[in-house]
Short mmCIF file of C-alpha atoms in Angstrom, two decimals:
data_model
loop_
_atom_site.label_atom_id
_atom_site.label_comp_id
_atom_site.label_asym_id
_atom_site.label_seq_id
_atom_site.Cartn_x
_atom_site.Cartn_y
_atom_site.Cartn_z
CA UNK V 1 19.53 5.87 20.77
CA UNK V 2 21.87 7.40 18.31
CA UNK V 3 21.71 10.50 16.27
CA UNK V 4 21.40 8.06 13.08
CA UNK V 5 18.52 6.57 14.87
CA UNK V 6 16.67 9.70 15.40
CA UNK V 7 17.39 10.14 11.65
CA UNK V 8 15.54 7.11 10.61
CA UNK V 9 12.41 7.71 13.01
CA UNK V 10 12.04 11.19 11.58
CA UNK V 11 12.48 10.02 8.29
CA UNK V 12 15.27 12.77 7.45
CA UNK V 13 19.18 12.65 6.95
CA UNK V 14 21.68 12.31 9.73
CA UNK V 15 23.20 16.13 8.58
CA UNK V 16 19.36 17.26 8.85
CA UNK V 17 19.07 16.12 12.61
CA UNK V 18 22.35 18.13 13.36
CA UNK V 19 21.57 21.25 11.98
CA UNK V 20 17.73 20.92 14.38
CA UNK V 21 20.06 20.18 17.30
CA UNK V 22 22.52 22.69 16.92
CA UNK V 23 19.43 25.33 15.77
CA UNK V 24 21.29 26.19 12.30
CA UNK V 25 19.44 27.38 9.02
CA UNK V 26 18.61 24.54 6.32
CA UNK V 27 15.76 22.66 7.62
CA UNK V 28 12.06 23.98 7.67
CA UNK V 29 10.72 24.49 11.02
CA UNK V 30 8.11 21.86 11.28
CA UNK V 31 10.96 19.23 10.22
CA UNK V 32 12.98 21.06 13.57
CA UNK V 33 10.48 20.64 15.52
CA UNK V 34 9.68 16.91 14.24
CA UNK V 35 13.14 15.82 14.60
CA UNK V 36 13.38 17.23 18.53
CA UNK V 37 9.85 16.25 19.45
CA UNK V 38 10.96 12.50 18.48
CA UNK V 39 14.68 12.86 19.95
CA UNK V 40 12.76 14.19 23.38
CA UNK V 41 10.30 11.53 23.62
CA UNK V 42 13.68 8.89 22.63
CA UNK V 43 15.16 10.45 26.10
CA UNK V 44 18.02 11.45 23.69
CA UNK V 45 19.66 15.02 25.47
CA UNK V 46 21.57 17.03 22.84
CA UNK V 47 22.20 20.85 23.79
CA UNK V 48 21.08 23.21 20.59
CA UNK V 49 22.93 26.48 20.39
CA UNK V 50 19.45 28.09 19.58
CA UNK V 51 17.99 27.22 22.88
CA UNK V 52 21.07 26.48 25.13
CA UNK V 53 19.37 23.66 26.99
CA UNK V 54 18.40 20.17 27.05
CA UNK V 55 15.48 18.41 25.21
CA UNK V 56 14.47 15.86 27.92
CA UNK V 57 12.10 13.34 27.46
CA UNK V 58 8.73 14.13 28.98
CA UNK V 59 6.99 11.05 30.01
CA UNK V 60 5.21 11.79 32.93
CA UNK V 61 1.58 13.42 32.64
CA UNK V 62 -0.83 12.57 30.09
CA UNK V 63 0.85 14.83 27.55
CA UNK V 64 3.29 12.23 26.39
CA UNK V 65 0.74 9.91 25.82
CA UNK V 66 -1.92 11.52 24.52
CA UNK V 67 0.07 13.03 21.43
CA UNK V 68 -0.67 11.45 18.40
CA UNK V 69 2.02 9.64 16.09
CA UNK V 70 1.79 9.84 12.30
CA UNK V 71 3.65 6.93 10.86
CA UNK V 72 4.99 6.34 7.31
CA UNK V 73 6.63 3.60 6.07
CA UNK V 74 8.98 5.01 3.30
CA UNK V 75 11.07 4.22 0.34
CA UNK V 76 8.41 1.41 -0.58
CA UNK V 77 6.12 1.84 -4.03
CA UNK V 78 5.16 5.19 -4.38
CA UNK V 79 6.04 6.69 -1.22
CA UNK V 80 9.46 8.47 -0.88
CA UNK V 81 11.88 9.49 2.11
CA UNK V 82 10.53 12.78 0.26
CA UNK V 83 7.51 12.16 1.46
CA UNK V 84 6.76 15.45 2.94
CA UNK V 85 7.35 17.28 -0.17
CA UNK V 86 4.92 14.76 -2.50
CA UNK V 87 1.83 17.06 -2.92
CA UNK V 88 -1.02 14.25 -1.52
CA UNK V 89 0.64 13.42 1.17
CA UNK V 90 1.74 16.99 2.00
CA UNK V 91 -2.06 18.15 2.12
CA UNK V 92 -2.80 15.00 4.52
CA UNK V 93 0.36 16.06 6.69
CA UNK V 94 -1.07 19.82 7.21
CA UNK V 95 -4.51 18.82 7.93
CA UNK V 96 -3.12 16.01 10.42
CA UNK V 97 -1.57 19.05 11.85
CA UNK V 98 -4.31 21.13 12.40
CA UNK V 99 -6.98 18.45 13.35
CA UNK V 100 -4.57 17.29 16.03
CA UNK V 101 -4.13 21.02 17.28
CA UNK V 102 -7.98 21.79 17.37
CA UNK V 103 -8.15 18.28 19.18
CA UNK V 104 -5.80 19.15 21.88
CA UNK V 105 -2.87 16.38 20.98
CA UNK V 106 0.41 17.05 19.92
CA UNK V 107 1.67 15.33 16.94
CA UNK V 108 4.47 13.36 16.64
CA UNK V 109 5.38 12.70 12.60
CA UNK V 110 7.72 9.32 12.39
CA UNK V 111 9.01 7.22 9.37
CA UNK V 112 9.84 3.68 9.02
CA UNK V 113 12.56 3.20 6.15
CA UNK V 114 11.44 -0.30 4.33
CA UNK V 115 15.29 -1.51 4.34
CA UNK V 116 15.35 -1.20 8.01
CA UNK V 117 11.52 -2.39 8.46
CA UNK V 118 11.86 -4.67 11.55
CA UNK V 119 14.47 -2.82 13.29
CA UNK V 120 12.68 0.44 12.76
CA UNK V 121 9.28 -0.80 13.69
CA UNK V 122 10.79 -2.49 17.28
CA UNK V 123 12.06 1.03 17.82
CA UNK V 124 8.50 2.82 17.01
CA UNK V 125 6.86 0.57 19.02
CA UNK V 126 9.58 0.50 22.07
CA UNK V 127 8.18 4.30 22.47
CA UNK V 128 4.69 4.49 20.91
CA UNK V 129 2.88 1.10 21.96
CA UNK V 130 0.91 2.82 24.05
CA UNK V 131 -0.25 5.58 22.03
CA UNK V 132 -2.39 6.31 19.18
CA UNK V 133 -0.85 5.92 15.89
CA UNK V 134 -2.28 6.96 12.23
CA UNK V 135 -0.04 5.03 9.69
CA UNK V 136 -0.04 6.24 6.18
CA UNK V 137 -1.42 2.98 4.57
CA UNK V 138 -1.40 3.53 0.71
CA UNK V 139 1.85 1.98 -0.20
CA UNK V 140 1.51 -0.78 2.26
CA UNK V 141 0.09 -4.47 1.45
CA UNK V 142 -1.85 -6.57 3.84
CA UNK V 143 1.06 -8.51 5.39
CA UNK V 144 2.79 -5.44 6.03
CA UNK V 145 -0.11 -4.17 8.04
CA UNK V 146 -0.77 -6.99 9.84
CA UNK V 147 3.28 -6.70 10.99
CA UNK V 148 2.91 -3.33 12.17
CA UNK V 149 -1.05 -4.17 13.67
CA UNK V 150 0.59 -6.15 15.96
CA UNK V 151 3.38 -4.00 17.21
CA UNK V 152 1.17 -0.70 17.65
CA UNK V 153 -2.35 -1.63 19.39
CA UNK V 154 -3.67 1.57 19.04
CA UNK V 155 -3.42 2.15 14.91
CA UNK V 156 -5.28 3.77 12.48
CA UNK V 157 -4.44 2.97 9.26
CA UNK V 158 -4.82 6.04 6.51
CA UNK V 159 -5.76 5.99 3.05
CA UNK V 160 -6.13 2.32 2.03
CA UNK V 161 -8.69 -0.38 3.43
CA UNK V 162 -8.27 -4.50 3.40
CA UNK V 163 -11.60 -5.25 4.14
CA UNK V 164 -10.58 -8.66 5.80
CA UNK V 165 -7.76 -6.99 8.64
CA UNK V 166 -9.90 -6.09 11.83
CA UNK V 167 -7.87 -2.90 12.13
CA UNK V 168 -9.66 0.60 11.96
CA UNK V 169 -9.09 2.13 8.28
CA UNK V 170 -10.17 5.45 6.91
CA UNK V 171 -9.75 5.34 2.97
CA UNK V 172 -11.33 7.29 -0.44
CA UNK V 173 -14.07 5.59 -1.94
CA UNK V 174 -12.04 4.88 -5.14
CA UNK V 175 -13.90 2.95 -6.97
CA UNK V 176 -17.22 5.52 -6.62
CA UNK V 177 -13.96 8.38 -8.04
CA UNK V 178 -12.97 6.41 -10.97
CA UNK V 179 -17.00 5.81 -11.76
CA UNK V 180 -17.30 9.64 -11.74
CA UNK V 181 -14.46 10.64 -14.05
CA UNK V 182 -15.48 7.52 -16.84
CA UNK V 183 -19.41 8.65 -16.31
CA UNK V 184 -18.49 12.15 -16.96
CA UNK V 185 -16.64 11.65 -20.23
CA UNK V 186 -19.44 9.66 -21.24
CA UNK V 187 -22.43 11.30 -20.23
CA UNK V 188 -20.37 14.00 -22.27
CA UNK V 189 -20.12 12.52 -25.12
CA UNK V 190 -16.60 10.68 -25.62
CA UNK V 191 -16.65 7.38 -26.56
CA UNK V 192 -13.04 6.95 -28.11
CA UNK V 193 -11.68 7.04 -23.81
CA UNK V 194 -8.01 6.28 -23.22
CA UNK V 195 -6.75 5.23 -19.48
CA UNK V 196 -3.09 6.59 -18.27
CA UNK V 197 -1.71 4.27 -15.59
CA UNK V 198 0.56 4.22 -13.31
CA UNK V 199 3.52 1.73 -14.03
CA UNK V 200 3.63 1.22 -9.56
CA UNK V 201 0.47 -0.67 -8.42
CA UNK V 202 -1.03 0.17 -5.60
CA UNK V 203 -4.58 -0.62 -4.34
CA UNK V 204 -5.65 2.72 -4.32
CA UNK V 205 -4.96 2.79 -8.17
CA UNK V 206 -6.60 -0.77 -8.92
CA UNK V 207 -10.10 0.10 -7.14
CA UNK V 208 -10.04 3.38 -9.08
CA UNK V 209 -9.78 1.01 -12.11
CA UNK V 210 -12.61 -0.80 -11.37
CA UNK V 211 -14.80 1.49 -11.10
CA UNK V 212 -14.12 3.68 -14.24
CA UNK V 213 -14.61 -0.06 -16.02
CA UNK V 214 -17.67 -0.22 -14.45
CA UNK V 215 -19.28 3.33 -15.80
CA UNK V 216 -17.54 1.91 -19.29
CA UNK V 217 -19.78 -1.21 -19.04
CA UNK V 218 -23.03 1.17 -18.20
CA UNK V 219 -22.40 2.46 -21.31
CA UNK V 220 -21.32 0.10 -23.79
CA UNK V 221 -17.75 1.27 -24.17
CA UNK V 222 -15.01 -0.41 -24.57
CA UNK V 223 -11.10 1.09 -23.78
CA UNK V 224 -8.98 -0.13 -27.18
CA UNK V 225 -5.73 -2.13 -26.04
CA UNK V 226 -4.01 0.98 -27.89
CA UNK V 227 -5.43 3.74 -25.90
CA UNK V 228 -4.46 2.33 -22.52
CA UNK V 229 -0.88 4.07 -21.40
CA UNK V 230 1.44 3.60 -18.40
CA UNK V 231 3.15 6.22 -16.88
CA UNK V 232 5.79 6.93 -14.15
CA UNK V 233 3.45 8.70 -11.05
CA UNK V 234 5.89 10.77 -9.44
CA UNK V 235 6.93 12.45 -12.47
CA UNK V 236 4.75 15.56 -13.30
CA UNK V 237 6.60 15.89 -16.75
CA UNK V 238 6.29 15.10 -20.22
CA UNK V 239 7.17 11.27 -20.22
CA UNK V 240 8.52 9.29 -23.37
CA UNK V 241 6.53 6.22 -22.80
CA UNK V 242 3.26 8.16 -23.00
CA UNK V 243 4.27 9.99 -25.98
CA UNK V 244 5.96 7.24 -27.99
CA UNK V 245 2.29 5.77 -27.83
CA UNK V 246 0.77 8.68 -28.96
CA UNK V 247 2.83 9.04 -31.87
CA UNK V 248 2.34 5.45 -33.05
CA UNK V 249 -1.08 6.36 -33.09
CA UNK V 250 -0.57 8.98 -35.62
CA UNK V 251 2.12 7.44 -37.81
CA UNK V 252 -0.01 4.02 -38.25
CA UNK V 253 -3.13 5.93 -39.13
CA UNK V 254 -4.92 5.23 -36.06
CA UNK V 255 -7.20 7.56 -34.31
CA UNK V 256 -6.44 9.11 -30.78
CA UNK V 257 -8.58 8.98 -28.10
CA UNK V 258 -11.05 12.09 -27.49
CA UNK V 259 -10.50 11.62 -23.68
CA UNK V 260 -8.15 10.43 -21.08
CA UNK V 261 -8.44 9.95 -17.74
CA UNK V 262 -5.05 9.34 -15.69
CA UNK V 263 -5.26 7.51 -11.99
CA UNK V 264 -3.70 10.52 -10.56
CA UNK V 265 -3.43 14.11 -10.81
CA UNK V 266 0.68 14.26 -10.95
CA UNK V 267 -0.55 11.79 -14.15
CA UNK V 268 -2.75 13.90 -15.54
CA UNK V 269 -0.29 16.82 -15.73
CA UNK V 270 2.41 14.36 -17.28
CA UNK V 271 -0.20 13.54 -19.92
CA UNK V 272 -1.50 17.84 -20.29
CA UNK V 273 2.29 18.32 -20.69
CA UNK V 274 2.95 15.17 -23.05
CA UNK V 275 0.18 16.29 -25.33
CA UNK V 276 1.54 19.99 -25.37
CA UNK V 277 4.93 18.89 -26.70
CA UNK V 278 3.36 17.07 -29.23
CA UNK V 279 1.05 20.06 -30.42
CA UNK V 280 -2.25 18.18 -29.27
CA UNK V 281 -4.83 20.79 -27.65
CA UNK V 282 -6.44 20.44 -23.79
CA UNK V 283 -9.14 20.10 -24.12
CA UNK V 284 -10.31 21.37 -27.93
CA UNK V 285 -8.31 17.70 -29.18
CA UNK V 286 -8.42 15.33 -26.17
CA UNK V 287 -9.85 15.77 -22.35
CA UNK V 288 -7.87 15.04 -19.40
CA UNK V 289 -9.29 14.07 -16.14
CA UNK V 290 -7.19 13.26 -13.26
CA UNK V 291 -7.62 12.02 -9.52
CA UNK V 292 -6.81 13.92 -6.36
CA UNK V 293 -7.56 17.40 -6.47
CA UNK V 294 -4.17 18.77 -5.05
CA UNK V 295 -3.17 22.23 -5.01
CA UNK V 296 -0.83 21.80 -8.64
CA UNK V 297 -4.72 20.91 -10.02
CA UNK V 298 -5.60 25.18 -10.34
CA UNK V 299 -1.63 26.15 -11.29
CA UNK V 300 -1.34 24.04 -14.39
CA UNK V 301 -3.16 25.37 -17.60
CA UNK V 302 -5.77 24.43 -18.05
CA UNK V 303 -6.70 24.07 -15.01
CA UNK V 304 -7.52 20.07 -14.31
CA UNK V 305 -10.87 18.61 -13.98
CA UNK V 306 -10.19 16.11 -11.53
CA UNK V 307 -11.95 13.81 -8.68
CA UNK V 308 -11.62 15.41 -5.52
CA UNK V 309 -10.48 13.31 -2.46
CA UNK V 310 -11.96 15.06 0.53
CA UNK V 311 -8.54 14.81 2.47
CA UNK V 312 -9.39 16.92 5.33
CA UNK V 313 -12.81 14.86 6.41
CA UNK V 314 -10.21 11.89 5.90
CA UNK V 315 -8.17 12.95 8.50
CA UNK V 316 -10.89 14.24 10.51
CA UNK V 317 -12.04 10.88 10.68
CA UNK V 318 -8.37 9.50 11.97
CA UNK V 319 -7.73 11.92 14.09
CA UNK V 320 -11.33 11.03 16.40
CA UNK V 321 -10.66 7.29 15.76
CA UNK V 322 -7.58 7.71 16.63
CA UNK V 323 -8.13 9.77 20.03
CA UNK V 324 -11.06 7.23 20.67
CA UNK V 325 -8.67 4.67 20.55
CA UNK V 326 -6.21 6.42 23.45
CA UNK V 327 -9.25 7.16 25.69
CA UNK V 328 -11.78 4.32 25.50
CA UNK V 329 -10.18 1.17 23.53
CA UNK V 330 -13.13 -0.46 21.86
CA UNK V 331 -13.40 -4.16 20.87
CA UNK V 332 -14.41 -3.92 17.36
CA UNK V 333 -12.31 -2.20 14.26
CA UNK V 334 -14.17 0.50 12.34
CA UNK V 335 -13.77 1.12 8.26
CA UNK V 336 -14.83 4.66 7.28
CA UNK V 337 -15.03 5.32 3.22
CA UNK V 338 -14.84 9.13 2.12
CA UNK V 339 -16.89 9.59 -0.89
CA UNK V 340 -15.37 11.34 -3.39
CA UNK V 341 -16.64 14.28 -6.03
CA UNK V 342 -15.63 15.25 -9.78
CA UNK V 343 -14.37 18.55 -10.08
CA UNK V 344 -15.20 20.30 -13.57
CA UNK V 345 -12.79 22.53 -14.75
CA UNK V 346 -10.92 23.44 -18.08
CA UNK V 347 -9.09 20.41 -19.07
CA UNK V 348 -12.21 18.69 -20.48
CA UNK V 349 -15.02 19.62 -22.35
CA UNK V 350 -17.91 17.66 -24.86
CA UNK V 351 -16.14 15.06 -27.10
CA UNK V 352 -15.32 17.22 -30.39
CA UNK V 353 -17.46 16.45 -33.51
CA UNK V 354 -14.89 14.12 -35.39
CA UNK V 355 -11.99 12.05 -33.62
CA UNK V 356 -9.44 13.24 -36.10
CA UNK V 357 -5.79 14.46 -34.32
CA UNK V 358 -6.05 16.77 -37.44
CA UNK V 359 -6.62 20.89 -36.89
#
């Protein structure tokens, strides 16, 4: 296995995987560790200056395969080769950490690059068939998880569920979230709601959909054609599409919505910052209501009423089916939903008493 290899498994550059081999500055020290855990278990040997010895593979004992491999297939929808440093999957990556610690197995953290995905994948499951393997599922579409089903034996997929795959899932109850956020706005009042989209599907995005149409049915509402936006989701910024369709709100006379809520959190702050720009007040003018609850939720101001995806009992979840599946394969594939809960804060309040943009 080359260095370039090693690379591609650990989901980092080729310059990154030199500077953890030769122990220089410039790479954090869990993506050091990541990138010599996989080169050890590869059986690749490079000396590090740091250490001045050899990482050997260690394959004998029940260490080697009793570690737990986190798997993410990257540069495909709305996950990045960045995805370390996107705040949701960030959260699930520390908790991963620690529930694997408490548990006793070592984690191994892997990526599959979707321009290399059958190589890649022979290469994952060359050295992890054996072992049990959480994949990151929320980009990933049903044929692409039957591919990878069939490679790793032993998988757990994370944060998505196809109801028809007889693999073991662990998801968020989206459509229960996006039933929260539309009941909330309602119960409070708002009946003028606009939706913020993301402009990458996913099915994590379309359940939440469903059931924020469903709370708008309970209650008679119906979103106006003009009120629905799309968005780019990885761009926590003011966007141009969003406020183009704000302002052709106000020039043709129309009335903007009291409320919004936004598929994602990283959308919701687009949509806080969009409305800033354009001198619209959170939440005196319009509420915002996102979907997450990651840590940018309490730094941005106001601070974002959002739905809360219980990420750590998520992974909790995984990490036992997971280690289940290593000690005592079962026959039969288990689906675990994590409920979710709205989290009021100070990005929405009661409709106001006239839908006017005016002061």
């Amino acid at each position: 296995m080359k260095m370039e290899d090693i690379a591609r498994l650990a989901g980092v550059s080729k310059a990154a995987v030199s500077l953890a081999f030769n122990g220089k500055p410039g790479i954090g020290d869990e993506t050091r560790e990541r990138i010599l855990s996989i080169a050890g278990r590869a059986g690749y040997k490079p000396r590090t200056r740091a250490q001045s010895q050899e990482v050997v593979a260690d394959t004998s004992g029940d260490r080697a395969m009793t570690a737990l491999l986190f798997l993410v297939i990257a540069n495909s929808g709305i996950v990045t080769s960045q995805y370390d440093r996107q705040p949701f999957f960030r959260e699930l990556i520390h908790f991963l950490e620690q529930g694997s610690r408490a548990g006793g197995f070592p984690l191994l953290i892997s990526a599959i690059d979707m321009e290399r995905f059958d190589e890649d994948l022979r290469a994952i499951a060359e050295l992890h068939s054996e072992r049990g393997v959480i994949l990151l599922g929320t980009n990933l579409d049903k044929g692409t998880l039957s591919r990878i089903a069939e490679r790793l034996p032993k998988l757990v997929v994370l944060d998505t569920c196809f109801e028809t795959l007889p693999i073991p899932f662990v998801y968020t109850n989206n459509p229960l979230g996006g039933y929260q956020a539309g009941n909330w706005l309602c119960r409070s009042g708002h009946r003028a709601i606009g939706y913020v989209a993301s402009n990458v599907r996913i099915p994590n995005f379309d359940a939440r959909r469903k059931g924020f149409d469903e709370a708008m049915r309970e209650w008679g509402i119906e979103v106006m054609s003009e009120h629905e936006f799309a968005v780019d989701p990885m761009v926590p910024a003011a966007q141009d599409s969003f406020k183009n369709g704000i302002e052709r709100l106000r020039t043709e006379g129309k009335p903007l919505p009291t409320a919004l809520f936004c598929e994602s959190d990283f959308i919701a702050i687009c949509a806080m910052k969009s409305l800033a720009e354009l001198g619209i007040r959170v939440p005196e003018q319009v509420s915002v209501i996102g979907f997450d609850d990651i840590s940018e939720a309490v730094i941005v101001s106001p601070e974002l009423t959002t739905v809360r995806v219980d990420k750590e009992k998520m992974v909790r979840s995984a990490v036992r089916l997971a280690t289940e599946a290593i000690e005592a394969p079962s026959g039969g594939a288990v689906k675990i939903a994590i409920d979710t809960v709205l989290i009021e804060r100070r990005s929405s309040s009661a409709a106001p008493p006239f839908t006017s943009d005016a002061d």
